[in-house]
PDB file of C-alpha atoms in Angstrom:
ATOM      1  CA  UNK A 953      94.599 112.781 111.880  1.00 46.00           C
ATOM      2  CA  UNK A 954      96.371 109.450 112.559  1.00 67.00           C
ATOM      3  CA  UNK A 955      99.075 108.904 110.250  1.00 92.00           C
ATOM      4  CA  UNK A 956      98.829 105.756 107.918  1.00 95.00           C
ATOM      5  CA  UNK A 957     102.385 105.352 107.917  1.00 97.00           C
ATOM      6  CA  UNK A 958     105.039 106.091 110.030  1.00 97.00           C
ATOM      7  CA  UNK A 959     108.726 105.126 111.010  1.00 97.00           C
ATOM      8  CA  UNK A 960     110.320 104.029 114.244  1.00 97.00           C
ATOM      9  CA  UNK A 961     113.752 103.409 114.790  1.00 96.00           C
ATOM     10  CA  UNK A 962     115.686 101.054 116.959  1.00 93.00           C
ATOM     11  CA  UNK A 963     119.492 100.585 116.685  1.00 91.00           C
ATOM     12  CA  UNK A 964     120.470 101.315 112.982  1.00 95.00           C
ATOM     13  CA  UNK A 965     117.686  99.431 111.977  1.00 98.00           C
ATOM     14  CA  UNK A 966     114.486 101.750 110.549  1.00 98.00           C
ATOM     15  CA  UNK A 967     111.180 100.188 110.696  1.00 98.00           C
ATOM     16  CA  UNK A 968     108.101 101.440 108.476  1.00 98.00           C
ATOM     17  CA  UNK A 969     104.659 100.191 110.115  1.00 98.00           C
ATOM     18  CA  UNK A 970     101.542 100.527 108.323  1.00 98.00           C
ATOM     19  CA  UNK A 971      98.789 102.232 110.241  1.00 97.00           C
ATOM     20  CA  UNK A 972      95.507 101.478 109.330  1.00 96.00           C
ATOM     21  CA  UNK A 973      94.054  98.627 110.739  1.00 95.00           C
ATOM     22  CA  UNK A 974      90.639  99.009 110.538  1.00 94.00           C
ATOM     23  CA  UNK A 975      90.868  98.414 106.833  1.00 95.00           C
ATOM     24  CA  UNK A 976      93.552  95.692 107.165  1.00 96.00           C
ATOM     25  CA  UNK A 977      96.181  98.599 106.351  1.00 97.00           C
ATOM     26  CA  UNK A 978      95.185  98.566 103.077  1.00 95.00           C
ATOM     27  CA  UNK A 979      96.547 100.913 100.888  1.00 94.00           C
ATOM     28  CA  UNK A 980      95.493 104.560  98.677  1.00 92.00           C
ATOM     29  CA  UNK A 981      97.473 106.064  96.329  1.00 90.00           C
ATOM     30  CA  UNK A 982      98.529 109.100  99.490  1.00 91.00           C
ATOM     31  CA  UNK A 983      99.898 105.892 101.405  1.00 94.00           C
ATOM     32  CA  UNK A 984     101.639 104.684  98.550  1.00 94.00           C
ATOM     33  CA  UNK A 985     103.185 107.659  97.362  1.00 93.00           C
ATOM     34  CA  UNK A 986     103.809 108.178 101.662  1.00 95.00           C
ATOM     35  CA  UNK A 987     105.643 105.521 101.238  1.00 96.00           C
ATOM     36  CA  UNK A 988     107.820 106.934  98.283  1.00 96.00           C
ATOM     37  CA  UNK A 989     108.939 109.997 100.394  1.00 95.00           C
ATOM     38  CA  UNK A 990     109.901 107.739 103.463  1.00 97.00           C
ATOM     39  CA  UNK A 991     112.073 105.951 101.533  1.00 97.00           C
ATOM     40  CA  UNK A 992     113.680 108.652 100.120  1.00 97.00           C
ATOM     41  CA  UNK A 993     114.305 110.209 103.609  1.00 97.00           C
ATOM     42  CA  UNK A 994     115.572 106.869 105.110  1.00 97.00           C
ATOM     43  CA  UNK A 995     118.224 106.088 102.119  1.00 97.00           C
ATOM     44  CA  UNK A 996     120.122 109.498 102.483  1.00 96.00           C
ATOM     45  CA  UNK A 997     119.775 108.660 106.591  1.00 96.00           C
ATOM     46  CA  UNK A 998     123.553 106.939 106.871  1.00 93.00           C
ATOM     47  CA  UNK A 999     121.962 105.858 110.550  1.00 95.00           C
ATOM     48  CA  UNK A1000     119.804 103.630 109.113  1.00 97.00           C
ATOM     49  CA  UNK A1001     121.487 100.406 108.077  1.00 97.00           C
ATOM     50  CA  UNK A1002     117.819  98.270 107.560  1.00 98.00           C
ATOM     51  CA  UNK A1003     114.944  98.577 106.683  1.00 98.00           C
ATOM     52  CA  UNK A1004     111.448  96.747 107.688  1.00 98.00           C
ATOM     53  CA  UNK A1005     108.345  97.049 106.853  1.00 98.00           C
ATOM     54  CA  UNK A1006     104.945  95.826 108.486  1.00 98.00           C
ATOM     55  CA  UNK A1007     101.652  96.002 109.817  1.00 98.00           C
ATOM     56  CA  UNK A1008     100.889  98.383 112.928  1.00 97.00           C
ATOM     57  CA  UNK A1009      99.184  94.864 114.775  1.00 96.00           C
ATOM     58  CA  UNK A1010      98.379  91.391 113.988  1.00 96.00           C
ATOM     59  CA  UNK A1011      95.528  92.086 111.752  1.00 96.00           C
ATOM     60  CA  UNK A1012      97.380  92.219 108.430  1.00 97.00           C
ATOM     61  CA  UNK A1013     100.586  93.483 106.334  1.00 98.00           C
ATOM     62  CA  UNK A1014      98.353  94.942 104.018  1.00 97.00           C
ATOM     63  CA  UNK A1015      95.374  93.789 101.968  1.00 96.00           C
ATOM     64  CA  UNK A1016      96.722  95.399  99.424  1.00 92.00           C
ATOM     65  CA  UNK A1017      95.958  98.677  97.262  1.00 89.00           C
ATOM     66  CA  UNK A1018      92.711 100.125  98.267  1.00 90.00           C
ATOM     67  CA  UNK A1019      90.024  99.220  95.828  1.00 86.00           C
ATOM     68  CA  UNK A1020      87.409 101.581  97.240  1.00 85.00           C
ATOM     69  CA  UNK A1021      89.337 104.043  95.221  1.00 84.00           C
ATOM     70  CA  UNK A1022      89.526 102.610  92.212  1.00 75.00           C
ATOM     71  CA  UNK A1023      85.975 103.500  90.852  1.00 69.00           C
ATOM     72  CA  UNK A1024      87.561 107.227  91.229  1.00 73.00           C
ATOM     73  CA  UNK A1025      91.803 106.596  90.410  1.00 72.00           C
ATOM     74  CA  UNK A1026      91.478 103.764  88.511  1.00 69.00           C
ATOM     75  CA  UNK A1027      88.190 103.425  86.245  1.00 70.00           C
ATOM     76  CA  UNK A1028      89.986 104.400  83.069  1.00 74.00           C
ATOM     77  CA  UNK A1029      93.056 103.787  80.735  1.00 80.00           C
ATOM     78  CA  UNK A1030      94.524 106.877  81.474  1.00 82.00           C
ATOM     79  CA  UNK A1031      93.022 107.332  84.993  1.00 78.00           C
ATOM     80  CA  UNK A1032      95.120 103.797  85.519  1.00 79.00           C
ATOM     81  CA  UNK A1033      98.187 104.624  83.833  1.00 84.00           C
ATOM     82  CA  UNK A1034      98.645 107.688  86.146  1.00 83.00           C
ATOM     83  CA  UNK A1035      97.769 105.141  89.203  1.00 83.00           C
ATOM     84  CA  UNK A1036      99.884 102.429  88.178  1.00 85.00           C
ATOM     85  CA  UNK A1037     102.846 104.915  87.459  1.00 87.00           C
ATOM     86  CA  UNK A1038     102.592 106.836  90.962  1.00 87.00           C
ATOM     87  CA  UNK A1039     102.394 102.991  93.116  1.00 89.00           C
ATOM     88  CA  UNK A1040     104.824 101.437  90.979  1.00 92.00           C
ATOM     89  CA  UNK A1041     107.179 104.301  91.551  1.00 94.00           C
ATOM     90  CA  UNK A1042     107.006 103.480  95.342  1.00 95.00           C
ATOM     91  CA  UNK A1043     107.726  99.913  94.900  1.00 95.00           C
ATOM     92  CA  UNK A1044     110.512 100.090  92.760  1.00 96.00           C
ATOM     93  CA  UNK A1045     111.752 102.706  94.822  1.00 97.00           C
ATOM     94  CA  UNK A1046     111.479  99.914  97.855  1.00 97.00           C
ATOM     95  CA  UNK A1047     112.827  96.888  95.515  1.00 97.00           C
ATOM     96  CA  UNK A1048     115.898  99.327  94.468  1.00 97.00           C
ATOM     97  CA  UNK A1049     116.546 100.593  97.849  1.00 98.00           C
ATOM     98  CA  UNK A1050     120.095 100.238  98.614  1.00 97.00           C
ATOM     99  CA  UNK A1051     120.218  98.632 102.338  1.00 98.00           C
ATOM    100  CA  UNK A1052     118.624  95.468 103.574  1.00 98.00           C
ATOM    101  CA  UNK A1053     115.047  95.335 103.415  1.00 98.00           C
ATOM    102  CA  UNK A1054     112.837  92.683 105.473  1.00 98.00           C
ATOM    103  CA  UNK A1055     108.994  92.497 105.011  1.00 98.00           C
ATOM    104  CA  UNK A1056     107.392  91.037 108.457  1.00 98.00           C
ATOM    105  CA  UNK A1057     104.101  89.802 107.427  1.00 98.00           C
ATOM    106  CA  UNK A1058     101.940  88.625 109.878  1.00 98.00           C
ATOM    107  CA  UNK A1059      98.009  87.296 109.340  1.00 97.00           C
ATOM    108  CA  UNK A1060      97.737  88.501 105.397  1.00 97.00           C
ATOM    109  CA  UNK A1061      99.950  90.206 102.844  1.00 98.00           C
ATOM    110  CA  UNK A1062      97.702  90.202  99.443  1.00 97.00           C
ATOM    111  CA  UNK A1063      97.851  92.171  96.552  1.00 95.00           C
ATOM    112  CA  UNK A1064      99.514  94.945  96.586  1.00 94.00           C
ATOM    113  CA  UNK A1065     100.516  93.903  99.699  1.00 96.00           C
ATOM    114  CA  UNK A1066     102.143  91.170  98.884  1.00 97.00           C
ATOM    115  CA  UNK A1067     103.936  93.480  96.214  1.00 96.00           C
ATOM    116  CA  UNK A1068     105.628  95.398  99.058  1.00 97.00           C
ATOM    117  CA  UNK A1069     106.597  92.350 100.336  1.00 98.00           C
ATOM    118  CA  UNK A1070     108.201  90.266  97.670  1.00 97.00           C
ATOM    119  CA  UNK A1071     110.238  93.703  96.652  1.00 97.00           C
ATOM    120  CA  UNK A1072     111.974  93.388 100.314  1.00 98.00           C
ATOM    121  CA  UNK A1073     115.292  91.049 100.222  1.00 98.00           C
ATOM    122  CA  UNK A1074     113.653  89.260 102.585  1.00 98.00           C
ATOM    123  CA  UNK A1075     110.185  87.417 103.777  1.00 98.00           C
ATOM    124  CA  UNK A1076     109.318  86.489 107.670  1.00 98.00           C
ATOM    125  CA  UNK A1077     105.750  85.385 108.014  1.00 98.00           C
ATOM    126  CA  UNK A1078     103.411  84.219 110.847  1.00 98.00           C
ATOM    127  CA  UNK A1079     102.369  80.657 110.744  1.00 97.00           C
ATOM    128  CA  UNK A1080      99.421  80.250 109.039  1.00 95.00           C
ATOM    129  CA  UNK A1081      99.188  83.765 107.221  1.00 97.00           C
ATOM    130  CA  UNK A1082      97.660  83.828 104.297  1.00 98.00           C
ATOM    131  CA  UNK A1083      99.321  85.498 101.100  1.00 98.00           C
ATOM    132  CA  UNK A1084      97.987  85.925  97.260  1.00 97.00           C
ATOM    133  CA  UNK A1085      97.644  88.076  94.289  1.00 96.00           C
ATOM    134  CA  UNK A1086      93.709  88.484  93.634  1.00 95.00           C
ATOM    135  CA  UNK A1087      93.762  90.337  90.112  1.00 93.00           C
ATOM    136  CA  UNK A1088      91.988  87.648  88.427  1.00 95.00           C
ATOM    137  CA  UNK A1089      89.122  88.585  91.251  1.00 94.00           C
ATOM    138  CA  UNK A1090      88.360  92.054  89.857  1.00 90.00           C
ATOM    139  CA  UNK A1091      89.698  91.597  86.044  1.00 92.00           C
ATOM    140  CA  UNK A1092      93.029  93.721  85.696  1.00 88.00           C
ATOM    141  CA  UNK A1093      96.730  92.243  84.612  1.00 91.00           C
ATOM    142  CA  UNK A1094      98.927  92.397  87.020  1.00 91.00           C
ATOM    143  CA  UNK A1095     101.867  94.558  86.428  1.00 91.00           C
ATOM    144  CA  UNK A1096     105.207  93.247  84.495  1.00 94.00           C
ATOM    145  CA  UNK A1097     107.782  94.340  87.051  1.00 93.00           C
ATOM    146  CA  UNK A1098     105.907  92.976  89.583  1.00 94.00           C
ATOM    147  CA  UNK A1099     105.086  89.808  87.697  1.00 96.00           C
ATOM    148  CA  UNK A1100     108.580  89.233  87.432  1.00 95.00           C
ATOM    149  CA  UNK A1101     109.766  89.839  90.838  1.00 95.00           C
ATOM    150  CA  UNK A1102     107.222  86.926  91.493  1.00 97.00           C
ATOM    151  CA  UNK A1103     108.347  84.203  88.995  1.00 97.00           C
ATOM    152  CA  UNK A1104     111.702  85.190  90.006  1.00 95.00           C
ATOM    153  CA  UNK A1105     111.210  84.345  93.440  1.00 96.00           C
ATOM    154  CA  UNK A1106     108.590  80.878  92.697  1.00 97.00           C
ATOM    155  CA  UNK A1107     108.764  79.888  88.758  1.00 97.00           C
ATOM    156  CA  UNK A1108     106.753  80.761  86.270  1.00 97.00           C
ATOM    157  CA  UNK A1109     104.890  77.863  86.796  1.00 98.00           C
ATOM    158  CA  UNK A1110     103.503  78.295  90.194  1.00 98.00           C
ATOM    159  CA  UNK A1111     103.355  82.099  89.788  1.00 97.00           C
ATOM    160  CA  UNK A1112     100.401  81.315  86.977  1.00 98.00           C
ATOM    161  CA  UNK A1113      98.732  78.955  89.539  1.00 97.00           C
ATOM    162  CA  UNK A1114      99.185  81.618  92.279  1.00 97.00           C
ATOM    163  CA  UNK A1115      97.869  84.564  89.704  1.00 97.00           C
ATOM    164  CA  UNK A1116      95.591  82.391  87.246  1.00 97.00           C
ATOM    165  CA  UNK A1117      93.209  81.034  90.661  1.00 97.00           C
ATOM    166  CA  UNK A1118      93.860  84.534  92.646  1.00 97.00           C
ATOM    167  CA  UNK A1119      93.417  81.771  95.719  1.00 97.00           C
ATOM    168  CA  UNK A1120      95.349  82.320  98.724  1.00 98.00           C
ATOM    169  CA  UNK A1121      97.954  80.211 100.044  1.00 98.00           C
ATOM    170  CA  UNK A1122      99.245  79.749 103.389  1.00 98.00           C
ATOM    171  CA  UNK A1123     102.781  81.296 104.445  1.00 98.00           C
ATOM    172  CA  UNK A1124     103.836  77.033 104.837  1.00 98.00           C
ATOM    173  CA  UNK A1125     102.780  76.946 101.467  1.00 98.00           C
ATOM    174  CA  UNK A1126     104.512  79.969 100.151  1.00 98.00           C
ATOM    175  CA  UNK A1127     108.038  78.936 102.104  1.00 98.00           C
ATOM    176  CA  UNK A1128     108.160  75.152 100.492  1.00 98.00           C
ATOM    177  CA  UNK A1129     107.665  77.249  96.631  1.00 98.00           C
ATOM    178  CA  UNK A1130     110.306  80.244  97.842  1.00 97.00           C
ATOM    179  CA  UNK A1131     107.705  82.971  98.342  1.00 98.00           C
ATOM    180  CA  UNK A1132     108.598  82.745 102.242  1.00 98.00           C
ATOM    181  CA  UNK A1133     111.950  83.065 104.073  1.00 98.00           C
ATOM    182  CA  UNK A1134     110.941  82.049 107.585  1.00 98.00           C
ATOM    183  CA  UNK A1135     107.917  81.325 109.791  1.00 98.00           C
ATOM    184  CA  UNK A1136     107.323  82.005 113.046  1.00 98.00           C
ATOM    185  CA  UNK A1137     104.855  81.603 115.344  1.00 98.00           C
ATOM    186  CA  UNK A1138     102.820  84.726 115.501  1.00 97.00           C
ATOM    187  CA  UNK A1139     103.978  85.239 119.465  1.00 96.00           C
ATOM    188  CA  UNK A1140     107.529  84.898 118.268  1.00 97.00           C
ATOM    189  CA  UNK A1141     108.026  86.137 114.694  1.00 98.00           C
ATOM    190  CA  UNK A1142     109.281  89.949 115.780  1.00 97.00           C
ATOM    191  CA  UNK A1143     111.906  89.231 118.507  1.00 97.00           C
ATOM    192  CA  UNK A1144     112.960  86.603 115.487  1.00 98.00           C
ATOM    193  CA  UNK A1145     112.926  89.055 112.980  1.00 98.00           C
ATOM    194  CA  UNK A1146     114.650  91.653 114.937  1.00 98.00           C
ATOM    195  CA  UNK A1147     117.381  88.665 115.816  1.00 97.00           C
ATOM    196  CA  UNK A1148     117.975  88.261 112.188  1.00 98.00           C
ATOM    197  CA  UNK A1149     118.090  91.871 111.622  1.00 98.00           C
ATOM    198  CA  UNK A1150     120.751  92.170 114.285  1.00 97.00           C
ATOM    199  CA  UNK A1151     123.354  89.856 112.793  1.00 97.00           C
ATOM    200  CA  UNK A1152     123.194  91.970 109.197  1.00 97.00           C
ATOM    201  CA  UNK A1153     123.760  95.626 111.418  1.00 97.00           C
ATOM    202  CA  UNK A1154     126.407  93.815 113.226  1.00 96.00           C
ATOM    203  CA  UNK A1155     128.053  93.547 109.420  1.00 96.00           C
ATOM    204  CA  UNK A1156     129.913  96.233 107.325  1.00 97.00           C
ATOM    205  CA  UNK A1157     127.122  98.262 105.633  1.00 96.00           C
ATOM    206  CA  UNK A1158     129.466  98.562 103.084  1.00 96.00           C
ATOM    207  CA  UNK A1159     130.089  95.617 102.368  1.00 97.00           C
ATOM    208  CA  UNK A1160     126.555  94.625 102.768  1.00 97.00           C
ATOM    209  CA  UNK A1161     124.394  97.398 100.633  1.00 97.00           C
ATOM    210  CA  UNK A1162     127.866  96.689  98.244  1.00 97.00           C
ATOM    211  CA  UNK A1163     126.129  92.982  98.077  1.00 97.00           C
ATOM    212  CA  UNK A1164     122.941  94.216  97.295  1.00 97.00           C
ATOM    213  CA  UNK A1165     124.388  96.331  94.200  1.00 96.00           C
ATOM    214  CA  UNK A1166     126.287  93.505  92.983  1.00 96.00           C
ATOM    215  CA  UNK A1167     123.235  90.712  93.279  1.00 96.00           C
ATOM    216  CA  UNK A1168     120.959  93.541  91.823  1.00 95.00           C
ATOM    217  CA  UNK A1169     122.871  93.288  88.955  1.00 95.00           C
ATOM    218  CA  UNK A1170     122.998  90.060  88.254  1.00 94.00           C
ATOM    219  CA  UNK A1171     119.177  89.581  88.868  1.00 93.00           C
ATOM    220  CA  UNK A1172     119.234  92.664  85.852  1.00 91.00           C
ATOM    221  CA  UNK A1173     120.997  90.423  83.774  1.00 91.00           C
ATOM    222  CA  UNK A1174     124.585  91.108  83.799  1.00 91.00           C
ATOM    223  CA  UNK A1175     127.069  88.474  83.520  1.00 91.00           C
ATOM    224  CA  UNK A1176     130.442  90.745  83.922  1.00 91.00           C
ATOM    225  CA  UNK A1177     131.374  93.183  86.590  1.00 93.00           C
ATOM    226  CA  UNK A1178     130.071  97.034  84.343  1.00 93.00           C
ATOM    227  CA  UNK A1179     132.200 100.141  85.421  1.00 92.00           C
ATOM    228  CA  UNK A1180     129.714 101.182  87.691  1.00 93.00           C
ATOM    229  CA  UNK A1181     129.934  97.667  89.924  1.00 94.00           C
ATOM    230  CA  UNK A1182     133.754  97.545  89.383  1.00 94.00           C
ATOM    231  CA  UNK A1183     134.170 101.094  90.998  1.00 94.00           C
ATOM    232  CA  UNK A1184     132.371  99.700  93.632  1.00 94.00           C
ATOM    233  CA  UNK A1185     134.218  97.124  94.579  1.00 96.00           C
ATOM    234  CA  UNK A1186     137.295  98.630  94.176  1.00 95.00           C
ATOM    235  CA  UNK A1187     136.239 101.572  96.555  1.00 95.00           C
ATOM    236  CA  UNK A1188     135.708  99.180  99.673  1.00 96.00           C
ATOM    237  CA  UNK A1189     139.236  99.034 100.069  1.00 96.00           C
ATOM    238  CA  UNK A1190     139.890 102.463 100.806  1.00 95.00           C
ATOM    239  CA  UNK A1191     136.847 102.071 102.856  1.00 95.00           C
ATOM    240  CA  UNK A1192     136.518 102.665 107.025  1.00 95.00           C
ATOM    241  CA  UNK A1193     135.212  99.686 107.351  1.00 95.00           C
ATOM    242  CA  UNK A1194     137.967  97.691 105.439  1.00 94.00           C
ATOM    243  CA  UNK A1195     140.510  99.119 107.576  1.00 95.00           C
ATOM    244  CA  UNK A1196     138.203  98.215 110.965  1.00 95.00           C
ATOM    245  CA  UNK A1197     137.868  94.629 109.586  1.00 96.00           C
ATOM    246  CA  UNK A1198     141.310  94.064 108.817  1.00 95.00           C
ATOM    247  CA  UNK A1199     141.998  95.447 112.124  1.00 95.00           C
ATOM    248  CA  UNK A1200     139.797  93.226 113.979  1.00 95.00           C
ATOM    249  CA  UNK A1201     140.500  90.274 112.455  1.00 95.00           C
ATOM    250  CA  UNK A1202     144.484  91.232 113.432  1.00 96.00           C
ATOM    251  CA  UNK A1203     144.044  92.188 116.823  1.00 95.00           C
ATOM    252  CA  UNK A1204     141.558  88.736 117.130  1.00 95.00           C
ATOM    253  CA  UNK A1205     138.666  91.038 118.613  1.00 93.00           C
ATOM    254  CA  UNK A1206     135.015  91.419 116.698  1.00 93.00           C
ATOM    255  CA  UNK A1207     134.940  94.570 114.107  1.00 94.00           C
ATOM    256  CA  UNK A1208     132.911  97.355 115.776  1.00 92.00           C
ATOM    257  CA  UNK A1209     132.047  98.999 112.254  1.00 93.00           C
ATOM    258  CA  UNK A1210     130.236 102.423 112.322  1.00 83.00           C
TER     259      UNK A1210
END
């Protein structure tokens, strides 16, 4: 049986790849609760410094959650409630995860594909990929977590447009409203990715996933530093990779941190 997911690893970086093609990797509630597991398994991996996530080819990121399935997993209120809890698990599990996360989207990220992708800290598309959220199509309310993550990320003002229509944009359309990071051509877009990804490994991961915590928080809410985020600032100077930098920057040579 081919596996719908899998993860290869380059470097420290740790890269998820969607494997189903054929149905423009869309995804069932095994591939999303896959997908749960991974993570778990690459945040306790101290190799892994990044994380990214895409399609096995050009055909797609993902179309999104399977809706072939939903007749069976998702034709009642309780029968959805048990769906919605097990993906949404999964994707807050990838929005929360605690090292850099890039979604490379090439051709189509909709749906619940396009969920995955706006819970990554970061968005490369192909040129002219086409992105949207088509819950209007079939007559369910999108999600509140998710919701947010979007008008975080555009305004509430364009996220109604973008949820209210359920049309899809292009990924030039979704950089100039802050849904998209970059664009590349589709030729290009991994070696680009992958050259991005390089300069954050080359980084302290301390100091780095450290970021994450801190920026986290103040996307949460929080307007002063809580024990929890104090601690962890005040740890990184006892750190390995304080005492590499400092060196480094003494001796005037780049920090080789572990």
């Amino acid at each position: 049986m081919t596996n719908l997911l899998y993860v290869e690893r380059s470097e420290s970086i740790a890269t998820v790849v969607f494997n189903r093609s054929d149905k423009k990797n869309s995804f069932s509630l095994a591939m999303f609760k896959q997908l749960g597991e991974l993570l778990t398994e690459l945040e306790k991996d101290s190799k892994v410094k990044l994380l990214i996530l895409k399609g096995v080819d050009e055909t797609a990121f993902s179309s999104g959650a399977d809706i072939t399935e939903f007749l069976e997993n998702r034709f009642s209120a309780q029968k959805a409630k048990d769906y919605n809890d097990a993906t949404l698990e999964s994707i807050e599990k990838l929005y929360r995860f605690p090292k850099p996360t890039i979604a490379l989207i090439k051709t189509l990220a909709i749906g619940g594909g396009l969920e995955l992708a706006n819970s990554c800290d970061f968005r490369f598309a192909s040129s002219g990929s086409k992105l949207g959220i088509t819950a209007a199509n079939i007559g369910i309310i999108y999600n509140l977590v998710s919701t947010k993550r979007l008008v975080n990320l555009i305004g509430p003002t364009k996220a109604k447009e973008l949820l209210y229509t359920a049309k899809l944009i292009t990924a030039e359309e979704g950089k100039e409203i802050g849904l998209v990071d970059y664009i590349y051509p589709l030729g290009e877009i991994e070696e680009k990715c992958l050259e991005f990804a390089r300069q954050i490994i080359r980084k302290s991961s301390v100091a780095n996933n450290g970021i994450k915590q801190v920026i986290q928080a103040i996307i949460d809410g929080d307007n002063e530093e809580t024990e929890e985020i104090e601690k962890l600032i005040l740890e990184s100077f006892s750190s390995d990779d304080y005492k590499e930098g400092i060196e480094a920057f003494l001796e005037k040579r780049k920090p080789n941190f572990a």
